[in-house]
Short mmCIF file of C-alpha atoms and ligand atoms in Angstrom, two decimals:
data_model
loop_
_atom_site.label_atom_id
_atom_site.label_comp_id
_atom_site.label_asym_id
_atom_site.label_seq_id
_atom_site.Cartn_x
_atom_site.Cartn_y
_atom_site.Cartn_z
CA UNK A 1 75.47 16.91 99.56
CA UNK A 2 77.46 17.70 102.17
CA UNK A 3 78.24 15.33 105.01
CA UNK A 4 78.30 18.05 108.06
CA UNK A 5 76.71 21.67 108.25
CA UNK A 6 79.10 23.19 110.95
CA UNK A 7 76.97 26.65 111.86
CA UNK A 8 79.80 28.96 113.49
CA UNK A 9 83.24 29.37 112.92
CA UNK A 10 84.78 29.72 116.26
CA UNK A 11 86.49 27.90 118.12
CA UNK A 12 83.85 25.10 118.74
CA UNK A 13 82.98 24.99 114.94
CA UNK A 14 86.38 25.41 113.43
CA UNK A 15 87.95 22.62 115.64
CA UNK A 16 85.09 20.14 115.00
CA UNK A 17 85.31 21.14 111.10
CA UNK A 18 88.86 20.64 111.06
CA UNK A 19 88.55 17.41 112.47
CA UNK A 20 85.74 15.92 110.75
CA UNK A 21 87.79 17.22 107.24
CA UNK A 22 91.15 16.12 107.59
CA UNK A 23 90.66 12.87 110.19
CA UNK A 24 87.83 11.49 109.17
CA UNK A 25 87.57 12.93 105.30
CA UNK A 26 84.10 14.25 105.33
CA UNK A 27 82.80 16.97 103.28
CA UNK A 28 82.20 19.70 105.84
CA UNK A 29 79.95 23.41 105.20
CA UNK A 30 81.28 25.89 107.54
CA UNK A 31 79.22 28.79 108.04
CA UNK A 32 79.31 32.33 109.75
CA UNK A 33 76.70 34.71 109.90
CA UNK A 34 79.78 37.37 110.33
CA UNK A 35 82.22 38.21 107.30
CA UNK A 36 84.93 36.94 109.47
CA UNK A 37 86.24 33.36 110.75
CA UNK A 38 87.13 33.14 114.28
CA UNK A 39 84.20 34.06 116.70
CA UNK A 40 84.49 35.81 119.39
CA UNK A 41 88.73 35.17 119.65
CA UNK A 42 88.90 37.36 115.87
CA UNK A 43 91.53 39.59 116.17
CA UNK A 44 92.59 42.33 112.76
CA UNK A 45 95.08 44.78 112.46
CA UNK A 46 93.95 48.15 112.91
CA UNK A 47 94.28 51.34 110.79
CA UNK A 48 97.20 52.33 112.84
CA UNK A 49 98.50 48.89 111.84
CA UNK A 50 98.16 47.51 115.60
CA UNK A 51 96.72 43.83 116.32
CA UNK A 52 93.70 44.42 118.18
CA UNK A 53 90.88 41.28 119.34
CA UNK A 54 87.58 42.69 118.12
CA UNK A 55 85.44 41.67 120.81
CA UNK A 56 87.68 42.13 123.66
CA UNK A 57 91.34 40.72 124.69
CA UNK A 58 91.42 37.14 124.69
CA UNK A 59 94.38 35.92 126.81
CA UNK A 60 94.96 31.97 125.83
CA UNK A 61 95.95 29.62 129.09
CA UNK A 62 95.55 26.28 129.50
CA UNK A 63 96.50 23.29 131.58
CA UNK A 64 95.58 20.64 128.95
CA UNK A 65 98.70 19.46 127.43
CA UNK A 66 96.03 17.54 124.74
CA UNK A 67 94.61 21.44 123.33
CA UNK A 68 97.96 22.98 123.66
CA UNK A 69 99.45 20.52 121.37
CA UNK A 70 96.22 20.29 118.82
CA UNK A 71 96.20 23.93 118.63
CA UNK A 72 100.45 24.01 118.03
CA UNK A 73 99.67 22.36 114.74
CA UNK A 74 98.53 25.27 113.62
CA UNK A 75 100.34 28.26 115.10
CA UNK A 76 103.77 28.70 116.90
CA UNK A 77 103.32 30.31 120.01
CA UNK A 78 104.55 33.33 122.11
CA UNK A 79 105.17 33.01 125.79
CA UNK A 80 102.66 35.93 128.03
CA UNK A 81 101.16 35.78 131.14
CA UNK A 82 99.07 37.96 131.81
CA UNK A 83 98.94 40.81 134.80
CA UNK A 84 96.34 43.31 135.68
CA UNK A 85 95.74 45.67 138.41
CA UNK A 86 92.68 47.42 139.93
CA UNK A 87 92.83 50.94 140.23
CA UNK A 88 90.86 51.16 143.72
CA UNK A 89 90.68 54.36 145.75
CA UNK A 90 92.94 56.16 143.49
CA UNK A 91 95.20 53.47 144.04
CA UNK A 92 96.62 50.55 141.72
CA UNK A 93 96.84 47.23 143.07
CA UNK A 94 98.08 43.80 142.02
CA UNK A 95 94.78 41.50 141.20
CA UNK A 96 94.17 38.60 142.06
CA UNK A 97 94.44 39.73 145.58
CA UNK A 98 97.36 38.76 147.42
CA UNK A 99 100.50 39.08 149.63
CA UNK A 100 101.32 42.74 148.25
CA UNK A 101 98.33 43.96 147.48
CA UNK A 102 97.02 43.43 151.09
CA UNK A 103 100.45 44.90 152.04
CA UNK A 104 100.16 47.85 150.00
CA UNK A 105 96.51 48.93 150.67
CA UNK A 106 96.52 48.85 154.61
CA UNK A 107 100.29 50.06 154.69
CA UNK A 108 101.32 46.29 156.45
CA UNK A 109 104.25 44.16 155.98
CA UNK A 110 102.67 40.39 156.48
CA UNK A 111 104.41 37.37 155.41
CA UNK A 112 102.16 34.50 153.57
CA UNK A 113 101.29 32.73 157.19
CA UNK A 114 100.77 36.49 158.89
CA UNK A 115 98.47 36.59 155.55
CA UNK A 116 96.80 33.42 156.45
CA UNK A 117 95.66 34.65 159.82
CA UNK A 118 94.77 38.34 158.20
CA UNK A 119 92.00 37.23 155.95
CA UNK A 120 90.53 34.64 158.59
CA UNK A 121 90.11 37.60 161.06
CA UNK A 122 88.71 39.16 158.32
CA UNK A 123 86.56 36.39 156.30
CA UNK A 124 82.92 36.05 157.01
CA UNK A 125 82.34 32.21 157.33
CA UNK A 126 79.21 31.38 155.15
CA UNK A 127 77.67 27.68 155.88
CA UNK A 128 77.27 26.87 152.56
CA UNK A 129 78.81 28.47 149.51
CA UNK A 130 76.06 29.25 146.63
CA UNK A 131 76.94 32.97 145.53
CA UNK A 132 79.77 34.83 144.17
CA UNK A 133 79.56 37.15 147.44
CA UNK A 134 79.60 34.20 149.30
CA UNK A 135 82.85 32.78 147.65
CA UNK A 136 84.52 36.26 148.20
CA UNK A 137 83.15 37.37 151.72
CA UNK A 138 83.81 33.93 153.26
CA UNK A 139 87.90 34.00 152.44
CA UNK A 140 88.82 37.72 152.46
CA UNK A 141 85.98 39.56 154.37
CA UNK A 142 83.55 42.06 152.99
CA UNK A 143 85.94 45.13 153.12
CA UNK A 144 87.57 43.60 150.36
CA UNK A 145 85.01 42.21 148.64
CA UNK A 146 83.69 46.11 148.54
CA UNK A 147 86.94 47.26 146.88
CA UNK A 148 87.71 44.47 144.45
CA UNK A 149 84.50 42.41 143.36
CA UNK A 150 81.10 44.14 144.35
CA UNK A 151 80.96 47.16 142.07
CA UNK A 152 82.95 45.35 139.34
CA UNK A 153 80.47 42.33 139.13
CA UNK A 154 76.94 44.61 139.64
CA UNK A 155 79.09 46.79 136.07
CA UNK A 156 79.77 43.22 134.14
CA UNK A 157 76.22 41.33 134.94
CA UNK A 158 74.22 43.99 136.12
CA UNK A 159 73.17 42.17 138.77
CA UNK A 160 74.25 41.98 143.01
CA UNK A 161 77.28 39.26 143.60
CA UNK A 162 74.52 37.87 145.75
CA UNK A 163 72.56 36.63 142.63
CA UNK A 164 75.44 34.95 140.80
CA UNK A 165 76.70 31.67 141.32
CA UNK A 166 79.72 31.03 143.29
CA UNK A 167 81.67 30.13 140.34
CA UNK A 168 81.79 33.42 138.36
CA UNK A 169 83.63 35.04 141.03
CA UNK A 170 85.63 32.45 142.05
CA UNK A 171 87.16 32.46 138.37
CA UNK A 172 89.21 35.42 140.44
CA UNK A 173 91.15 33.44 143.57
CA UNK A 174 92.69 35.04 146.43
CA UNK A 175 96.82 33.83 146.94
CA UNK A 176 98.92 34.34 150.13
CA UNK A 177 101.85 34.48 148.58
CA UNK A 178 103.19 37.60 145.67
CA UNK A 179 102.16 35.71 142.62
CA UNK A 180 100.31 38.25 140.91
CA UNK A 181 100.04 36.76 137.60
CA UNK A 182 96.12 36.74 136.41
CA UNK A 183 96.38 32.69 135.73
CA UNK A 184 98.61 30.27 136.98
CA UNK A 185 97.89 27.51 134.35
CA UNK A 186 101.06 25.40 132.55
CA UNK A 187 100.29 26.90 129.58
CA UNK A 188 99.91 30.69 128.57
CA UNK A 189 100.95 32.02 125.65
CA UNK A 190 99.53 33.83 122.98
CA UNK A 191 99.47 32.64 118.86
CA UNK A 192 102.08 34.17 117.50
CA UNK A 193 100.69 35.81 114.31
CA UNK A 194 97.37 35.96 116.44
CA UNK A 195 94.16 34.27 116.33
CA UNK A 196 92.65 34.80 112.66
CA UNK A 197 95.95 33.32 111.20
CA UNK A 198 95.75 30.42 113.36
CA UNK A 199 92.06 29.35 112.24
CA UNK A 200 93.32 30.28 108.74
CA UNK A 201 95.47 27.35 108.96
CA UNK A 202 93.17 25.06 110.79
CA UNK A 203 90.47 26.02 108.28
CA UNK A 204 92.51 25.64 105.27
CA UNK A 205 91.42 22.29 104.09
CA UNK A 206 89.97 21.24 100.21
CA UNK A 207 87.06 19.12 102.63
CA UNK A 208 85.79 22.45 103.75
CA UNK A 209 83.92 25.06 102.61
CA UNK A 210 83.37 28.25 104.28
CA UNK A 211 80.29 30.65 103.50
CA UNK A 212 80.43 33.60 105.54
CA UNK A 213 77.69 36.73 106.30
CA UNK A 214 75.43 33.37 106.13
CA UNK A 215 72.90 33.11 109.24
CA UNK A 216 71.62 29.52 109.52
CA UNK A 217 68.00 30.55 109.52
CA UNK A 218 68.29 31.44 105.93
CA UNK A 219 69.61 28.75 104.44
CA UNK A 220 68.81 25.94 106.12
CA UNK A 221 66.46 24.78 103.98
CA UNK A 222 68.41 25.55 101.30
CA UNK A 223 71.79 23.22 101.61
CA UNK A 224 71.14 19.29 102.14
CA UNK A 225 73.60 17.73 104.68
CA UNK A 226 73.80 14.28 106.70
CA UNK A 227 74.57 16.12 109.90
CA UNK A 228 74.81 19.37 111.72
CA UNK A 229 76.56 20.80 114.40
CA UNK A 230 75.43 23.83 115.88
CA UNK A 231 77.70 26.31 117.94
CA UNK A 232 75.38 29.39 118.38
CA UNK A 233 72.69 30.04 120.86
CA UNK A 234 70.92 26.86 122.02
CA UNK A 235 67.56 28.95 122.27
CA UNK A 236 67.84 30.86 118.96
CA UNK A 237 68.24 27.19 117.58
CA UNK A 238 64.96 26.41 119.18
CA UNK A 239 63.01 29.50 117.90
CA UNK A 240 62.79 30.45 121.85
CA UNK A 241 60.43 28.14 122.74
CA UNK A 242 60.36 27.91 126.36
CA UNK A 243 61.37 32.11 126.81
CA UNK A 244 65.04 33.39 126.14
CA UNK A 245 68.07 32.60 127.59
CA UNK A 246 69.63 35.67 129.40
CA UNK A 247 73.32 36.71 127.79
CA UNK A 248 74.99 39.95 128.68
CA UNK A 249 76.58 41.56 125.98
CA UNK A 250 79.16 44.29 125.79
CA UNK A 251 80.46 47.54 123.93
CA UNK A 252 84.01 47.85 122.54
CA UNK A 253 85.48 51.15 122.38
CA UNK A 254 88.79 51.17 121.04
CA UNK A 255 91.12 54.01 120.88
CA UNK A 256 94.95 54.57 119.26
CA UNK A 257 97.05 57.20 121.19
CA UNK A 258 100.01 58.21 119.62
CA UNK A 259 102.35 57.25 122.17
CA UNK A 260 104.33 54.01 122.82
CA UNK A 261 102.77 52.86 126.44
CA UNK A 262 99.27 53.55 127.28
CA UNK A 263 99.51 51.91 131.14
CA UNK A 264 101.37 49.82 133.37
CA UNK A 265 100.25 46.58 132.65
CA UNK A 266 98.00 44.62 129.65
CA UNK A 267 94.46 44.98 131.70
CA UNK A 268 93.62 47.56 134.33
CA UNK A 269 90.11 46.69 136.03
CA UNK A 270 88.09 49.76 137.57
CA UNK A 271 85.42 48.04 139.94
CA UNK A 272 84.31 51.37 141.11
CA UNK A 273 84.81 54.03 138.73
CA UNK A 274 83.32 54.72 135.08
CA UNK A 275 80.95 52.69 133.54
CA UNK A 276 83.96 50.89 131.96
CA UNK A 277 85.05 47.04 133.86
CA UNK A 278 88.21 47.46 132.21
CA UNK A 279 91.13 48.71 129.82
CA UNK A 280 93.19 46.22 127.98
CA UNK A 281 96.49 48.05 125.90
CA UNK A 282 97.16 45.02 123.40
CA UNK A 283 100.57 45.38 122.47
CA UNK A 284 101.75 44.27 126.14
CA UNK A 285 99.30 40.84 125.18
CA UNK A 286 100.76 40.38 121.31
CA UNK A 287 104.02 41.84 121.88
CA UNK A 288 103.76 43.82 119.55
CA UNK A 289 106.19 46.79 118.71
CA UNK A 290 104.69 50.16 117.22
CA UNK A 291 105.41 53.48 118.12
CA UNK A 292 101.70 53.92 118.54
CA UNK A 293 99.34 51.87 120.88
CA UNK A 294 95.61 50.66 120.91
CA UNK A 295 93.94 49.90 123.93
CA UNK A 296 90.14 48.77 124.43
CA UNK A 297 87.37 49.83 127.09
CA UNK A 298 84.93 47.32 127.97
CA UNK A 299 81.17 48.64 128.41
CA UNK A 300 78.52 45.75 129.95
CA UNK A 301 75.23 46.27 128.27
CA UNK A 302 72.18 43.75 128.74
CA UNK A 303 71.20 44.14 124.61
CA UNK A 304 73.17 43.29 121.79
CA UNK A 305 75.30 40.19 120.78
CA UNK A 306 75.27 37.62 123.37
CA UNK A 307 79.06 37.52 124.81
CA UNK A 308 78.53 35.97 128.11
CA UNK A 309 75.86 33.26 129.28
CA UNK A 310 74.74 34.12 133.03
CA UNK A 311 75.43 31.27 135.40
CA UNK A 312 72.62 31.64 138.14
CA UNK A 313 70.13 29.02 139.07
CA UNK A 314 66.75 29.80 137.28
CA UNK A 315 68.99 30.30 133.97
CA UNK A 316 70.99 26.73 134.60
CA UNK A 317 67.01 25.69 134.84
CA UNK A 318 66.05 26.97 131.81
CA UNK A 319 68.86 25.90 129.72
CA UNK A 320 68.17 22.23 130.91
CA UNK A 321 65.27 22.27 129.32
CA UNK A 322 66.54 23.72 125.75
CA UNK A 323 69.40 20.90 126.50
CA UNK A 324 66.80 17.89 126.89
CA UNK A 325 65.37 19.01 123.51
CA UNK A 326 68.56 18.98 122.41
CA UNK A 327 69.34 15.27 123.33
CA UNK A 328 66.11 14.05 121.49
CA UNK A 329 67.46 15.26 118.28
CA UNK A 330 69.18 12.88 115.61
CA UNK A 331 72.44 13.91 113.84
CA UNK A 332 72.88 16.92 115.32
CA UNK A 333 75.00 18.32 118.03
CA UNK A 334 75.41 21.61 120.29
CA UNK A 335 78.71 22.86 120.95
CA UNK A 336 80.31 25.85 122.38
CA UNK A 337 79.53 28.60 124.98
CA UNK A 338 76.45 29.87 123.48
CA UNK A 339 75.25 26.19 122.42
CA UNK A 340 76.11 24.97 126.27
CA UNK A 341 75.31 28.08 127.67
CA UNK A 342 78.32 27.44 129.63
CA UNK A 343 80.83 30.42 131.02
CA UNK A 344 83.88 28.32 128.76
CA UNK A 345 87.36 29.65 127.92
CA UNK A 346 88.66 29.31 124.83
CA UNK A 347 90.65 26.04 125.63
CA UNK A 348 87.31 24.52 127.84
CA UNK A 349 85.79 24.78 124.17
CA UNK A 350 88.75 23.31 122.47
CA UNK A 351 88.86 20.28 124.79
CA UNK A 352 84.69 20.40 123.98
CA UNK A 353 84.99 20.28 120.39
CA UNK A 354 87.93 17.70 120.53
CA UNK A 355 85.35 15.18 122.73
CA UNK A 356 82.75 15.79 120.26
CA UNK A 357 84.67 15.49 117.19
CA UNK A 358 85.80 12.11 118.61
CA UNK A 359 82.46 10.99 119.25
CA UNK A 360 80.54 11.57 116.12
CA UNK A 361 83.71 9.91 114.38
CA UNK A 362 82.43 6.89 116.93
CA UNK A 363 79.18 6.69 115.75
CA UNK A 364 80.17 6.51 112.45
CA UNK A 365 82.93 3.81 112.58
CA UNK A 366 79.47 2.38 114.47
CA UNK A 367 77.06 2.55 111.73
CA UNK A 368 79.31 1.80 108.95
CA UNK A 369 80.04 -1.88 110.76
CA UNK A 370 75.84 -1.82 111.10
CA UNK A 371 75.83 -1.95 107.35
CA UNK A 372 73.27 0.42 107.31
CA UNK A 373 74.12 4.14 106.68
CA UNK A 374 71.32 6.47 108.41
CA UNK A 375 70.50 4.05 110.89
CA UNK A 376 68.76 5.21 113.71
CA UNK A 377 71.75 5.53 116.58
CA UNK A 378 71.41 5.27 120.65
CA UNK A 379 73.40 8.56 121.64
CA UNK A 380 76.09 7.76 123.04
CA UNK A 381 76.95 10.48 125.98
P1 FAD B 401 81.89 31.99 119.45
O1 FAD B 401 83.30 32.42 119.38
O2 FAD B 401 80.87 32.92 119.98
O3 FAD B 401 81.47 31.50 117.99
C1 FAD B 401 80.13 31.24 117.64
C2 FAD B 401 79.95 31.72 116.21
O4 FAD B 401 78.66 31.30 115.77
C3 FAD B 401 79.98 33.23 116.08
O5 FAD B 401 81.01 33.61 115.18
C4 FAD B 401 78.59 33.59 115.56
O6 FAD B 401 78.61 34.64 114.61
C5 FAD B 401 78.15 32.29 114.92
N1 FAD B 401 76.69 32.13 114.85
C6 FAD B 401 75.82 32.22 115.88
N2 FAD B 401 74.56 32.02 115.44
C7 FAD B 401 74.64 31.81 114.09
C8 FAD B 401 73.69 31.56 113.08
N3 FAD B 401 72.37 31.48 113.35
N4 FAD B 401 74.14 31.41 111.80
C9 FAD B 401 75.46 31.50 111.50
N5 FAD B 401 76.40 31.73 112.45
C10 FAD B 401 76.00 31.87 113.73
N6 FAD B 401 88.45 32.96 126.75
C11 FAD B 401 89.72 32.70 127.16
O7 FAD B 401 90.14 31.54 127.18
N7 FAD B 401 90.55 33.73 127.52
C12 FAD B 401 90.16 35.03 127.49
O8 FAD B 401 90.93 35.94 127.81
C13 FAD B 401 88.83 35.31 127.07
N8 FAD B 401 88.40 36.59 127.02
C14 FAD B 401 87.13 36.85 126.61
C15 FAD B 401 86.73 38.19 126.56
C16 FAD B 401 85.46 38.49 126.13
C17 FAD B 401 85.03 39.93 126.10
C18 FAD B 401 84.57 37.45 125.75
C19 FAD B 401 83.18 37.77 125.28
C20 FAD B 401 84.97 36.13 125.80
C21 FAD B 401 86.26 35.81 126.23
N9 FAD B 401 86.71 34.50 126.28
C22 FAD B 401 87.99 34.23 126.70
C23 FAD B 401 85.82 33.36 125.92
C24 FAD B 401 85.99 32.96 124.45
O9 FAD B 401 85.60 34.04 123.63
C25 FAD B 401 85.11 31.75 124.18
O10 FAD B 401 85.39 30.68 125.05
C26 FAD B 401 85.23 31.19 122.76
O11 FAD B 401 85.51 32.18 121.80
C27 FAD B 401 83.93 30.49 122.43
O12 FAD B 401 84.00 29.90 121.16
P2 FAD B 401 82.65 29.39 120.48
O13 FAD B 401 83.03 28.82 119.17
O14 FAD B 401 81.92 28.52 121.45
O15 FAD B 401 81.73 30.67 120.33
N1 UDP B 402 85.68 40.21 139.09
C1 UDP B 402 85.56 41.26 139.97
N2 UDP B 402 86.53 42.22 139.99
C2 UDP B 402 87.58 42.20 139.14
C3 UDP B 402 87.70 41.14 138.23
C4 UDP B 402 86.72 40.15 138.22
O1 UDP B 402 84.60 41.33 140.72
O2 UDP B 402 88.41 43.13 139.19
C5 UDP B 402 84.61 39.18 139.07
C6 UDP B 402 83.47 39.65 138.15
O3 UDP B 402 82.26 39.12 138.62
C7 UDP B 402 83.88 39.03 136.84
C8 UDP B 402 84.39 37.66 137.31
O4 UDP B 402 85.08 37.97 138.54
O5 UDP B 402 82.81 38.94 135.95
C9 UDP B 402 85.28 36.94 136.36
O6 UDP B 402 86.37 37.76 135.99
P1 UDP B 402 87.22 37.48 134.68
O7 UDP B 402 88.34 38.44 134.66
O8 UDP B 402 87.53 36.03 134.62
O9 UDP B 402 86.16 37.85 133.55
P2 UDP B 402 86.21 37.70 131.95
O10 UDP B 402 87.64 37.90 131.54
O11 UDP B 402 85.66 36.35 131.64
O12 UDP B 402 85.31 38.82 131.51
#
């Protein structure tokens, strides 16, 4: 008997796994319906011998000192922050928008205040900000917003700016000054020997047992346990009840040229051209050195594996309700970005896991001084 079934070896289910195991000593089943740990943050070495992310580049930033330092238990870390341009009108420029790349595209030399007074000449004022055009249109104006975010977010979701909420695009800000890094948090840097190696380590516990190419569904009658944590999709969990959830999925095409540099910088974005968002070269991300180099295209697609949740307001809607059958469940708790249908980076899922990890330790410090194992226990949210 098992004390935990942990379904999902990603972040969300190999931090809460690694905690239950080694602070708390339970007996913890970890399992994957892939034949690889890791979720979506996997990355492998190619045949060219490159270190490539298998379902897209995952840059890691954080400003939470508390998942910074739980994940440095487990990896040492290389310093990268990330830069990207958008090749627009034939053109590259520096993304997020800012000092030079409003310089560069209308041939100006503006300081940061001259700046200032250039986007509110240009901004649209909207009353009240619900959309991602709204968020964009309302600080820099729709010419931009054209250039930079319309075609690139109609690719990615397949849907208008107009129908998205505010926050998606806002993940991109607009700076007056020449920062053009693609995050400003404290922290950004990348595991050293990459992401597989670090869950190899977190993973690597006698309390825990890993079955992998093993979907739920199959065994879960199969495997007795006291409690489970689930980190897939909160409506697959549910057997769809009330419809499904809407994900948007992508295509990886990867390719190895036989040539040291590929581009200028780790990610170029093409908002208007190609069906591709974006090309990532990795070695500028691991730091690689190779004399060859693999890069990967991103192609949006609405089937296949569900990558990104779609943060609008009749999907926030639905997803309440799969989350208030959720709550009225004993024992067993949803984490992650397909279990919160929540648009999380990987350190939002850390800090997730961390809170829950804590918690169910909570409840059981709780019934143990009840004297009675099993008893029937108020959630505590
Ligand atoms: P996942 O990694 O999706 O893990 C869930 C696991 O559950 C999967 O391995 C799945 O196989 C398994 N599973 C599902 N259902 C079942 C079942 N029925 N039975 C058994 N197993 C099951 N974040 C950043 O911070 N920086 C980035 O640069 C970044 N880039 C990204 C780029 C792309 C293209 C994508 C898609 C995401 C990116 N993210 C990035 C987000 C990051 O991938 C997630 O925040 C994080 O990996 C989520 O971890 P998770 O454990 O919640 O989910
Ligand atoms: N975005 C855009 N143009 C860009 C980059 C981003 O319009 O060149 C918008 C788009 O809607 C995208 C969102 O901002 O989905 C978030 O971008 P981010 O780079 O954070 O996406 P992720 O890395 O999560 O795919």
């Amino acid at each position: 008997m098992f004390d935990f079934l942990v379904v999902g070896a990603g972040f969300a289910g190999s931090v809460i796994a690694e905690r239950l195991a080694s602070q708390a000593g339970k007996k913890v089943l970890l399992i994957d319906k892939r034949n690889h740990i890791g979720g979506n943050a996997y990355d492998h070495y190619d045949e060219a011998g490159i270190l490539v992310h298998k379902y897209g580049p995952h840059i890691f930033h954080t400003n939470s000192a508390d998942v910074f330092s739980y994940l440095s238990q487990f990896t040492d870390w290389r310093n990268y922050q990330h830069r990207v341009l958008a090749s627009v009108d034939g053109q590259y420029f520096q993304l997020p928008v800012n000092l030079n790349t409003v310089n560069k595209m209308y041939g100006l030399n503006l300081n940061s205040s001259a700046l200032d007074d250039f986007f509110a000449s240009k901004a649209e004022p909207v009353k009240e900000i619900r959309t991602s055009e709204d968020v964009v249109v309302n600080k820099i104006g729709r010419e931009l917003y054209e250039k930079f975010f319309k075609g690139y977010t109609i690719k990615q979701w397949g849907m208008d700016p107009s129908a998205l909420n505010a926050s998606v695009a806002a993940r991109v800000p607009t700076r007056t000054n020449k920062d053009d890094r693609y995050f400003t948090d404290t922290y950004q840097a990348m595991p050293l020997h990459g992401y597989t190696k670090m869950f190899e380590r977190m993973l690597n516990n006698p309390n825990i047992k890993i079955m992998l190419n093993t979907d739920y569904k199959e065994i879960m009658n199969e495997i007795s346990y006291k409690k489970l944590v689930f980190t897939g999709p909160i409506d697959e969990y549910f057997d769809y009840r009330y419809g499904k959830l809407p994900y948007r999925s992508l295509e990886f095409k990867f390719e190895t040229h036989d040539k040291e540099v590929f581009q200028q910088t780790g990610t170029i974005n093409y908002p208007n051209d190609y069906a591709f968002t974006r090309i990532t070269e990795f070695k500028y991300v691991t730091g690689q050195q190779h004399s060859k180099t693999s890069l990967v295209y991103e192609f949006p697609k609405a089937e296949g594996d569900p990558y990104y949740p779609i943060p609008k307001p009749s999907n926030t809607e639905l997803y309440e309700k799969y989350s208030a059958l959720a709550s009225g469940i004993k024992n067993t708790y949803f984490v992650g970005r397909l279990a919160s249908y929540k648009y999380y980076n990987m350190d939002q899922v850390v800090a997730q896991a961390l809170t829950t990890a804590k918690k169910i330790a909570l409840e059981d410090q709780l019934s143990h001084s009840n004297g009675h194992q099993g008893i029937a226990l108020k959630r505590l949210n």
